[in-house]
């Protein structure tokens, strides 16, 4: 394992608000360990993405989902974007893509600190919970298998 | 001089006038046709309502808008094309809705209209309609500069759980599809607009609040300095484009 010590960031998150987030380690450009310790369920991940208010992915990306005219083209198709990224690399991109690309419009899905003026219903919460990140990741990995 | 440079830099950061495209160019042909036809455009109901209110004597003074400003078709021409302006009374910028309410309270001695009330939208629509076709021409008033700058800061400030700024959609990705909607350039040239989704007319502030809630942010309050400064920045950014009130949007 390429354990690059200076690059390890152990995130316990921003004090008070972040208590609900599980700590994770970034090694190089990946989070190799599951956030929950378990493997996600692809079918659940697919359902999260299909529900645009939950996954948000289809606001920007297209994918193999119903109603293609309601899918965004701000970003490449999900089937393309998974590329050859490893599970750990994909996990980091879901958790906090801004660490890889600080200018990305894609939100950090597992973060609840360093944010400004978050509306009351969403305050202190990440966009997706740890198990939901793992489920979405499991679905993305099936897209690579199908290629 | 330094300040002048700041403002020049501020205003030149957008596209040049001829590159700017009104939001109407990003809507469907049907919606565009609706906006173009005064008999079909639902926003004209508010314009008509505003004309009636213009002539209505109200308040302790029993004066109408027309008592002071006569025929809006003459006296209100070009007003919406230059607002927001610097307000000598409050010593800060004021937008068109703010001015209407200021006249209500100070000149007519009547109660201010609520934000998004039928009456305030109607009078705003009637007044803005008098500038239809005229290019947005923000005043060259250096007292406005710091407020425009602040509006620009807010436009580029990442907010909400999505943690994104206005520019990342409206500058960088205009014309692309966000879900089913084309992202417009956010030029506020047709406000108040009639929005099919609202089944009603609505103000620029309501529209901006929609985008703020969309990124899961706490929207700035109606009439707040932040809202006025954003309006100021957006109007400066839209300079040269024609006023289209009442615009129609999906």
GROMACS .gro file of C-alpha atoms in nm:
model
  397
    1UNK     CA    1   0.000   0.000   0.000
    2UNK     CA    2   0.124   0.345  -0.097
    3UNK     CA    3   0.098   0.502   0.241
    4UNK     CA    4   0.234   0.851   0.187
    5UNK     CA    5   0.261   0.980   0.540
    6UNK     CA    6   0.280   1.356   0.488
    7UNK     CA    7  -0.029   1.339   0.270
    8UNK     CA    8  -0.239   1.158   0.522
    9UNK     CA    9  -0.512   1.383   0.647
   10UNK     CA   10  -0.697   1.249   0.942
   11UNK     CA   11  -1.022   1.439   0.936
   12UNK     CA   12  -1.207   1.447   1.260
   13UNK     CA   13  -1.394   1.740   1.113
   14UNK     CA   14  -1.485   2.084   1.243
   15UNK     CA   15  -1.538   2.049   1.615
   16UNK     CA   16  -1.900   2.084   1.718
   17UNK     CA   17  -2.082   2.034   1.388
   18UNK     CA   18  -1.885   1.749   1.243
   19UNK     CA   19  -1.929   1.499   1.523
   20UNK     CA   20  -2.168   1.294   1.316
   21UNK     CA   21  -1.915   1.248   1.035
   22UNK     CA   22  -1.692   0.948   1.049
   23UNK     CA   23  -1.321   1.012   1.034
   24UNK     CA   24  -1.144   0.902   0.719
   25UNK     CA   25  -0.793   0.898   0.581
   26UNK     CA   26  -0.684   1.040   0.251
   27UNK     CA   27  -0.386   0.860   0.102
   28UNK     CA   28  -0.252   1.030  -0.207
   29UNK     CA   29  -0.575   1.098  -0.401
   30UNK     CA   30  -0.786   0.821  -0.254
   31UNK     CA   31  -0.980   0.707   0.051
   32UNK     CA   32  -0.916   0.337   0.046
   33UNK     CA   33  -1.118   0.236   0.352
   34UNK     CA   34  -1.497   0.218   0.342
   35UNK     CA   35  -1.653   0.498   0.550
   36UNK     CA   36  -1.877   0.244   0.721
   37UNK     CA   37  -1.644  -0.055   0.722
   38UNK     CA   38  -1.892  -0.226   0.488
   39UNK     CA   39  -1.936  -0.254   0.114
   40UNK     CA   40  -2.226  -0.052  -0.026
   41UNK     CA   41  -2.525  -0.190  -0.215
   42UNK     CA   42  -2.528  -0.089  -0.583
   43UNK     CA   43  -2.907  -0.106  -0.621
   44UNK     CA   44  -2.949   0.136  -0.333
   45UNK     CA   45  -2.690   0.366  -0.487
   46UNK     CA   46  -2.877   0.359  -0.814
   47UNK     CA   47  -3.197   0.458  -0.634
   48UNK     CA   48  -3.019   0.746  -0.459
   49UNK     CA   49  -2.900   0.882  -0.794
   50UNK     CA   50  -3.241   0.828  -0.958
   51UNK     CA   51  -3.394   1.049  -0.686
   52UNK     CA   52  -3.251   1.383  -0.797
   53UNK     CA   53  -3.327   1.560  -0.474
   54UNK     CA   54  -3.123   1.304  -0.287
   55UNK     CA   55  -2.827   1.226  -0.509
   56UNK     CA   56  -2.824   1.555  -0.704
   57UNK     CA   57  -2.596   1.385  -0.959
   58UNK     CA   58  -2.847   1.414  -1.244
   59UNK     CA   59  -2.867   1.791  -1.201
   60UNK     CA   60  -2.526   1.804  -1.366
   61UNK     CA   61  -2.450   1.459  -1.508
   62UNK     CA   62  -2.636   1.234  -1.749
   63UNK     CA   63  -2.656   0.859  -1.694
   64UNK     CA   64  -2.856   0.544  -1.762
   65UNK     CA   65  -3.171   0.675  -1.595
   66UNK     CA   66  -3.526   0.761  -1.708
   67UNK     CA   67  -3.611   1.108  -1.842
   68UNK     CA   68  -3.284   1.198  -2.015
   69UNK     CA   69  -3.419   1.547  -2.094
   70UNK     CA   70  -3.428   1.614  -1.720
   71UNK     CA   71  -3.058   1.537  -1.680
   72UNK     CA   72  -2.787   1.799  -1.681
   73UNK     CA   73  -2.499   1.840  -1.924
   74UNK     CA   74  -2.285   2.054  -1.697
   75UNK     CA   75  -2.067   1.747  -1.645
   76UNK     CA   76  -1.983   1.434  -1.847
   77UNK     CA   77  -2.200   1.123  -1.838
   78UNK     CA   78  -2.158   0.913  -1.523
   79UNK     CA   79  -2.064   0.615  -1.738
   80UNK     CA   80  -1.773   0.817  -1.877
   81UNK     CA   81  -1.671   0.998  -1.566
   82UNK     CA   82  -1.599   0.687  -1.362
   83UNK     CA   83  -1.314   0.619  -1.604
   84UNK     CA   84  -1.055   0.388  -1.463
   85UNK     CA   85  -1.053   0.545  -1.119
   86UNK     CA   86  -1.005   0.299  -0.835
   87UNK     CA   87  -1.273   0.253  -0.570
   88UNK     CA   88  -1.062   0.460  -0.331
   89UNK     CA   89  -1.017   0.740  -0.584
   90UNK     CA   90  -1.390   0.746  -0.657
   91UNK     CA   91  -1.465   0.753  -0.285
   92UNK     CA   92  -1.254   1.064  -0.233
   93UNK     CA   93  -1.424   1.230  -0.532
   94UNK     CA   94  -1.765   1.165  -0.379
   95UNK     CA   95  -1.659   1.263  -0.030
   96UNK     CA   96  -1.476   1.584  -0.118
   97UNK     CA   97  -1.393   1.639  -0.488
   98UNK     CA   98  -1.259   1.985  -0.408
   99UNK     CA   99  -0.948   1.820  -0.267
  100UNK     CA  100  -0.872   1.695  -0.615
  101UNK     CA  101  -1.010   1.989  -0.810
  102UNK     CA  102  -1.059   2.302  -0.595
  103UNK     CA  103  -1.258   2.475  -0.871
  104UNK     CA  104  -1.501   2.192  -0.935
  105UNK     CA  105  -1.868   2.294  -0.925
  106UNK     CA  106  -1.941   1.944  -0.795
  107UNK     CA  107  -2.024   1.963  -0.425
  108UNK     CA  108  -1.841   1.774  -0.153
  109UNK     CA  109  -2.100   1.514  -0.056
  110UNK     CA  110  -1.951   1.419   0.280
  111UNK     CA  111  -1.857   1.742   0.446
  112UNK     CA  112  -2.028   1.968   0.695
  113UNK     CA  113  -1.768   2.226   0.790
  114UNK     CA  114  -1.615   2.529   0.622
  115UNK     CA  115  -1.949   2.610   0.458
  116UNK     CA  116  -2.121   2.952   0.443
  117UNK     CA  117  -2.489   3.032   0.503
  118UNK     CA  118  -2.616   2.677   0.485
  119UNK     CA  119  -2.997   2.682   0.504
  120UNK     CA  120  -3.155   2.556   0.826
  121UNK     CA  121  -3.284   2.222   0.692
  122UNK     CA  122  -2.934   2.122   0.581
  123UNK     CA  123  -2.717   2.279   0.850
  124UNK     CA  124  -2.455   2.054   1.008
  125UNK     CA  125  -2.540   1.765   0.775
  126UNK     CA  126  -2.343   1.624   0.483
  127UNK     CA  127  -2.534   1.593   0.152
  128UNK     CA  128  -2.512   1.214   0.173
  129UNK     CA  129  -2.463   0.996   0.481
  130UNK     CA  130  -2.165   0.759   0.502
  131UNK     CA  131  -2.368   0.453   0.403
  132UNK     CA  132  -2.521   0.643   0.110
  133UNK     CA  133  -2.173   0.736  -0.016
  134UNK     CA  134  -2.080   0.367  -0.006
  135UNK     CA  135  -2.401   0.272  -0.192
  136UNK     CA  136  -2.342   0.532  -0.466
  137UNK     CA  137  -1.982   0.416  -0.493
  138UNK     CA  138  -2.095   0.054  -0.533
  139UNK     CA  139  -2.322   0.164  -0.819
  140UNK     CA  140  -2.043   0.362  -0.990
  141UNK     CA  141  -1.820   0.056  -0.977
  142UNK     CA  142  -2.083  -0.147  -1.166
  143UNK     CA  143  -2.056   0.113  -1.447
  144UNK     CA  144  -1.690   0.027  -1.485
  145UNK     CA  145  -1.764  -0.346  -1.500
  146UNK     CA  146  -2.015  -0.287  -1.781
  147UNK     CA  147  -1.761  -0.103  -1.995
  148UNK     CA  148  -0.782   5.684  -0.951
  149UNK     CA  149  -0.729   5.355  -0.779
  150UNK     CA  150  -1.103   5.332  -0.720
  151UNK     CA  151  -1.173   5.407  -1.081
  152UNK     CA  152  -0.949   5.121  -1.185
  153UNK     CA  153  -1.129   4.891  -0.947
  154UNK     CA  154  -1.463   4.977  -1.100
  155UNK     CA  155  -1.337   4.953  -1.455
  156UNK     CA  156  -1.193   4.613  -1.377
  157UNK     CA  157  -1.518   4.518  -1.211
  158UNK     CA  158  -1.729   4.606  -1.510
  159UNK     CA  159  -1.498   4.475  -1.776
  160UNK     CA  160  -1.485   4.133  -1.613
  161UNK     CA  161  -1.814   4.035  -1.780
  162UNK     CA  162  -1.860   3.990  -2.150
  163UNK     CA  163  -1.877   4.298  -2.373
  164UNK     CA  164  -2.228   4.427  -2.441
  165UNK     CA  165  -2.275   4.251  -2.772
  166UNK     CA  166  -2.178   3.912  -2.625
  167UNK     CA  167  -2.435   3.932  -2.350
  168UNK     CA  168  -2.753   3.741  -2.400
  169UNK     CA  169  -3.083   3.806  -2.234
  170UNK     CA  170  -3.245   3.521  -2.042
  171UNK     CA  171  -3.518   3.514  -2.307
  172UNK     CA  172  -3.268   3.353  -2.543
  173UNK     CA  173  -3.243   3.054  -2.310
  174UNK     CA  174  -3.614   2.973  -2.290
  175UNK     CA  175  -3.829   2.757  -2.519
  176UNK     CA  176  -3.980   2.907  -2.837
  177UNK     CA  177  -4.324   2.883  -2.674
  178UNK     CA  178  -4.219   3.083  -2.370
  179UNK     CA  179  -4.041   3.332  -2.592
  180UNK     CA  180  -4.356   3.378  -2.800
  181UNK     CA  181  -4.555   3.432  -2.483
  182UNK     CA  182  -4.320   3.712  -2.378
  183UNK     CA  183  -4.328   3.875  -2.721
  184UNK     CA  184  -4.708   3.896  -2.746
  185UNK     CA  185  -4.854   4.166  -2.522
  186UNK     CA  186  -5.200   4.011  -2.549
  187UNK     CA  187  -5.083   3.667  -2.438
  188UNK     CA  188  -4.807   3.771  -2.194
  189UNK     CA  189  -4.953   3.711  -1.846
  190UNK     CA  190  -4.715   3.974  -1.703
  191UNK     CA  191  -4.921   4.241  -1.879
  192UNK     CA  192  -5.195   4.184  -1.619
  193UNK     CA  193  -4.957   4.325  -1.359
  194UNK     CA  194  -4.863   4.613  -1.587
  195UNK     CA  195  -5.233   4.695  -1.626
  196UNK     CA  196  -5.289   4.667  -1.252
  197UNK     CA  197  -4.996   4.899  -1.194
  198UNK     CA  198  -5.143   5.163  -1.423
  199UNK     CA  199  -5.460   5.168  -1.213
  200UNK     CA  200  -5.260   5.198  -0.890
  201UNK     CA  201  -5.051   5.479  -1.041
  202UNK     CA  202  -5.361   5.692  -1.066
  203UNK     CA  203  -5.517   5.601  -0.732
  204UNK     CA  204  -5.518   5.872  -0.464
  205UNK     CA  205  -5.412   5.711  -0.135
  206UNK     CA  206  -5.269   5.778   0.209
  207UNK     CA  207  -5.319   6.074   0.440
  208UNK     CA  208  -5.218   6.311   0.160
  209UNK     CA  209  -5.478   6.164  -0.078
  210UNK     CA  210  -5.225   6.189  -0.355
  211UNK     CA  211  -5.165   5.943  -0.636
  212UNK     CA  212  -4.830   5.872  -0.798
  213UNK     CA  213  -4.965   6.072  -1.093
  214UNK     CA  214  -5.025   6.377  -0.869
  215UNK     CA  215  -4.649   6.419  -0.841
  216UNK     CA  216  -4.516   6.238  -1.149
  217UNK     CA  217  -4.798   6.302  -1.401
  218UNK     CA  218  -4.798   6.062  -1.695
  219UNK     CA  219  -4.572   5.763  -1.624
  220UNK     CA  220  -4.535   5.706  -1.997
  221UNK     CA  221  -4.331   6.028  -2.006
  222UNK     CA  222  -4.184   6.066  -1.659
  223UNK     CA  223  -4.096   5.703  -1.582
  224UNK     CA  224  -3.926   5.635  -1.914
  225UNK     CA  225  -3.570   5.513  -1.851
  226UNK     CA  226  -3.609   5.487  -1.474
  227UNK     CA  227  -3.589   5.107  -1.453
  228UNK     CA  228  -3.295   5.114  -1.696
  229UNK     CA  229  -3.082   5.302  -1.442
  230UNK     CA  230  -3.197   5.164  -1.105
  231UNK     CA  231  -3.072   5.089  -0.837
  232UNK     CA  232  -2.944   5.442  -0.768
  233UNK     CA  233  -2.787   5.616  -0.470
  234UNK     CA  234  -3.054   5.738  -0.230
  235UNK     CA  235  -2.983   6.081  -0.083
  236UNK     CA  236  -3.214   6.015   0.212
  237UNK     CA  237  -3.078   5.681   0.330
  238UNK     CA  238  -2.726   5.750   0.201
  239UNK     CA  239  -2.713   5.410   0.040
  240UNK     CA  240  -2.842   5.245  -0.278
  241UNK     CA  241  -3.213   5.197  -0.330
  242UNK     CA  242  -3.386   4.979  -0.587
  243UNK     CA  243  -3.708   5.048  -0.773
  244UNK     CA  244  -3.927   4.865  -0.524
  245UNK     CA  245  -3.757   5.049  -0.240
  246UNK     CA  246  -3.824   5.382  -0.412
  247UNK     CA  247  -4.190   5.300  -0.468
  248UNK     CA  248  -4.230   5.223  -0.100
  249UNK     CA  249  -4.032   5.533  -0.002
  250UNK     CA  250  -4.277   5.745  -0.202
  251UNK     CA  251  -4.569   5.562  -0.039
  252UNK     CA  252  -4.445   5.632   0.310
  253UNK     CA  253  -4.290   5.978   0.273
  254UNK     CA  254  -4.503   6.143   0.005
  255UNK     CA  255  -4.838   5.969   0.020
  256UNK     CA  256  -4.822   5.898   0.393
  257UNK     CA  257  -4.948   5.545   0.333
  258UNK     CA  258  -4.823   5.209   0.457
  259UNK     CA  259  -4.538   5.047   0.264
  260UNK     CA  260  -4.636   4.757   0.039
  261UNK     CA  261  -4.516   4.412   0.144
  262UNK     CA  262  -4.247   4.246  -0.067
  263UNK     CA  263  -4.402   4.032  -0.343
  264UNK     CA  264  -4.745   4.186  -0.281
  265UNK     CA  265  -4.963   4.217  -0.588
  266UNK     CA  266  -4.954   4.597  -0.556
  267UNK     CA  267  -4.576   4.634  -0.532
  268UNK     CA  268  -4.521   4.393  -0.822
  269UNK     CA  269  -4.784   4.571  -1.030
  270UNK     CA  270  -4.645   4.921  -0.978
  271UNK     CA  271  -4.290   4.791  -1.038
  272UNK     CA  272  -4.403   4.619  -1.357
  273UNK     CA  273  -4.588   4.928  -1.480
  274UNK     CA  274  -4.291   5.156  -1.415
  275UNK     CA  275  -4.032   4.915  -1.557
  276UNK     CA  276  -4.249   4.860  -1.864
  277UNK     CA  277  -4.203   5.229  -1.951
  278UNK     CA  278  -3.833   5.152  -2.015
  279UNK     CA  279  -3.897   4.854  -2.240
  280UNK     CA  280  -3.646   4.852  -2.525
  281UNK     CA  281  -3.413   5.101  -2.355
  282UNK     CA  282  -3.059   4.982  -2.278
  283UNK     CA  283  -2.961   4.921  -1.917
  284UNK     CA  284  -2.759   5.233  -1.829
  285UNK     CA  285  -2.629   5.226  -1.472
  286UNK     CA  286  -2.548   5.572  -1.334
  287UNK     CA  287  -2.185   5.676  -1.320
  288UNK     CA  288  -2.199   5.757  -0.953
  289UNK     CA  289  -1.889   5.688  -0.748
  290UNK     CA  290  -2.094   5.668  -0.431
  291UNK     CA  291  -2.223   5.337  -0.570
  292UNK     CA  292  -1.886   5.181  -0.633
  293UNK     CA  293  -1.826   5.012  -0.299
  294UNK     CA  294  -2.178   4.867  -0.310
  295UNK     CA  295  -2.128   4.729  -0.661
  296UNK     CA  296  -1.802   4.580  -0.539
  297UNK     CA  297  -1.981   4.417  -0.249
  298UNK     CA  298  -2.245   4.279  -0.488
  299UNK     CA  299  -1.968   4.130  -0.694
  300UNK     CA  300  -1.814   3.972  -0.384
  301UNK     CA  301  -2.150   3.815  -0.301
  302UNK     CA  302  -2.184   3.690  -0.658
  303UNK     CA  303  -1.849   3.514  -0.626
  304UNK     CA  304  -1.903   3.388  -0.270
  305UNK     CA  305  -1.963   3.016  -0.239
  306UNK     CA  306  -2.272   2.954  -0.029
  307UNK     CA  307  -2.498   2.676   0.090
  308UNK     CA  308  -2.456   2.306   0.139
  309UNK     CA  309  -2.374   2.278  -0.234
  310UNK     CA  310  -2.098   2.536  -0.172
  311UNK     CA  311  -2.106   2.700  -0.513
  312UNK     CA  312  -2.116   3.064  -0.628
  313UNK     CA  313  -2.342   3.240  -0.877
  314UNK     CA  314  -2.057   3.273  -1.127
  315UNK     CA  315  -1.993   2.899  -1.150
  316UNK     CA  316  -2.334   2.862  -1.313
  317UNK     CA  317  -2.408   3.198  -1.471
  318UNK     CA  318  -2.061   3.296  -1.594
  319UNK     CA  319  -1.895   2.961  -1.654
  320UNK     CA  320  -2.186   2.740  -1.758
  321UNK     CA  321  -2.456   2.956  -1.918
  322UNK     CA  322  -2.626   2.763  -2.198
  323UNK     CA  323  -2.561   2.428  -2.034
  324UNK     CA  324  -2.843   2.221  -1.892
  325UNK     CA  325  -2.888   2.196  -1.518
  326UNK     CA  326  -3.139   1.917  -1.477
  327UNK     CA  327  -3.403   2.015  -1.737
  328UNK     CA  328  -3.328   2.390  -1.734
  329UNK     CA  329  -3.090   2.586  -1.951
  330UNK     CA  330  -2.870   2.805  -1.732
  331UNK     CA  331  -2.916   3.172  -1.835
  332UNK     CA  332  -2.658   3.448  -1.787
  333UNK     CA  333  -2.862   3.602  -1.502
  334UNK     CA  334  -2.917   3.940  -1.667
  335UNK     CA  335  -3.206   4.095  -1.476
  336UNK     CA  336  -3.352   4.286  -1.768
  337UNK     CA  337  -3.713   4.170  -1.755
  338UNK     CA  338  -3.817   4.211  -1.391
  339UNK     CA  339  -4.069   4.175  -1.246
  340UNK     CA  340  -4.113   3.859  -1.454
  341UNK     CA  341  -4.406   3.626  -1.497
  342UNK     CA  342  -4.280   3.281  -1.404
  343UNK     CA  343  -4.483   2.979  -1.516
  344UNK     CA  344  -4.352   2.779  -1.221
  345UNK     CA  345  -4.485   3.045  -0.981
  346UNK     CA  346  -4.808   3.098  -1.174
  347UNK     CA  347  -4.748   3.460  -1.084
  348UNK     CA  348  -4.533   3.764  -1.132
  349UNK     CA  349  -4.229   3.790  -0.906
  350UNK     CA  350  -3.937   4.018  -0.833
  351UNK     CA  351  -3.568   3.980  -0.905
  352UNK     CA  352  -3.516   3.924  -0.533
  353UNK     CA  353  -3.759   3.633  -0.536
  354UNK     CA  354  -3.575   3.485  -0.836
  355UNK     CA  355  -3.238   3.519  -0.662
  356UNK     CA  356  -3.378   3.364  -0.347
  357UNK     CA  357  -3.478   3.068  -0.563
  358UNK     CA  358  -3.119   3.017  -0.671
  359UNK     CA  359  -2.997   3.056  -0.312
  360UNK     CA  360  -3.239   2.794  -0.184
  361UNK     CA  361  -3.140   2.582  -0.483
  362UNK     CA  362  -2.786   2.565  -0.354
  363UNK     CA  363  -2.930   2.496  -0.007
  364UNK     CA  364  -2.825   2.832   0.133
  365UNK     CA  365  -3.012   3.063   0.370
  366UNK     CA  366  -3.136   3.330   0.126
  367UNK     CA  367  -3.071   3.696   0.203
  368UNK     CA  368  -3.379   3.875   0.333
  369UNK     CA  369  -3.600   4.077   0.101
  370UNK     CA  370  -3.480   4.437   0.088
  371UNK     CA  371  -3.153   4.355   0.267
  372UNK     CA  372  -2.835   4.541   0.169
  373UNK     CA  373  -2.703   4.214   0.023
  374UNK     CA  374  -3.002   4.186  -0.211
  375UNK     CA  375  -2.972   4.548  -0.325
  376UNK     CA  376  -2.598   4.511  -0.382
  377UNK     CA  377  -2.651   4.196  -0.586
  378UNK     CA  378  -2.914   4.380  -0.791
  379UNK     CA  379  -2.665   4.663  -0.845
  380UNK     CA  380  -2.390   4.429  -0.957
  381UNK     CA  381  -2.619   4.235  -1.190
  382UNK     CA  382  -2.753   4.555  -1.351
  383UNK     CA  383  -2.399   4.684  -1.406
  384UNK     CA  384  -2.309   4.346  -1.551
  385UNK     CA  385  -2.611   4.367  -1.785
  386UNK     CA  386  -2.530   4.721  -1.907
  387UNK     CA  387  -2.632   4.772  -2.268
  388UNK     CA  388  -2.898   4.501  -2.285
  389UNK     CA  389  -3.253   4.626  -2.343
  390UNK     CA  390  -3.516   4.626  -2.067
  391UNK     CA  391  -3.788   4.368  -2.143
  392UNK     CA  392  -4.037   4.397  -1.858
  393UNK     CA  393  -4.255   4.199  -1.826
  394UNK     CA  394  -4.039   3.899  -1.920
  395UNK     CA  395  -4.178   3.544  -1.910
  396UNK     CA  396  -3.974   3.256  -1.770
  397UNK     CA  397  -4.044   2.883  -1.727
   0.00000   0.00000   0.00000
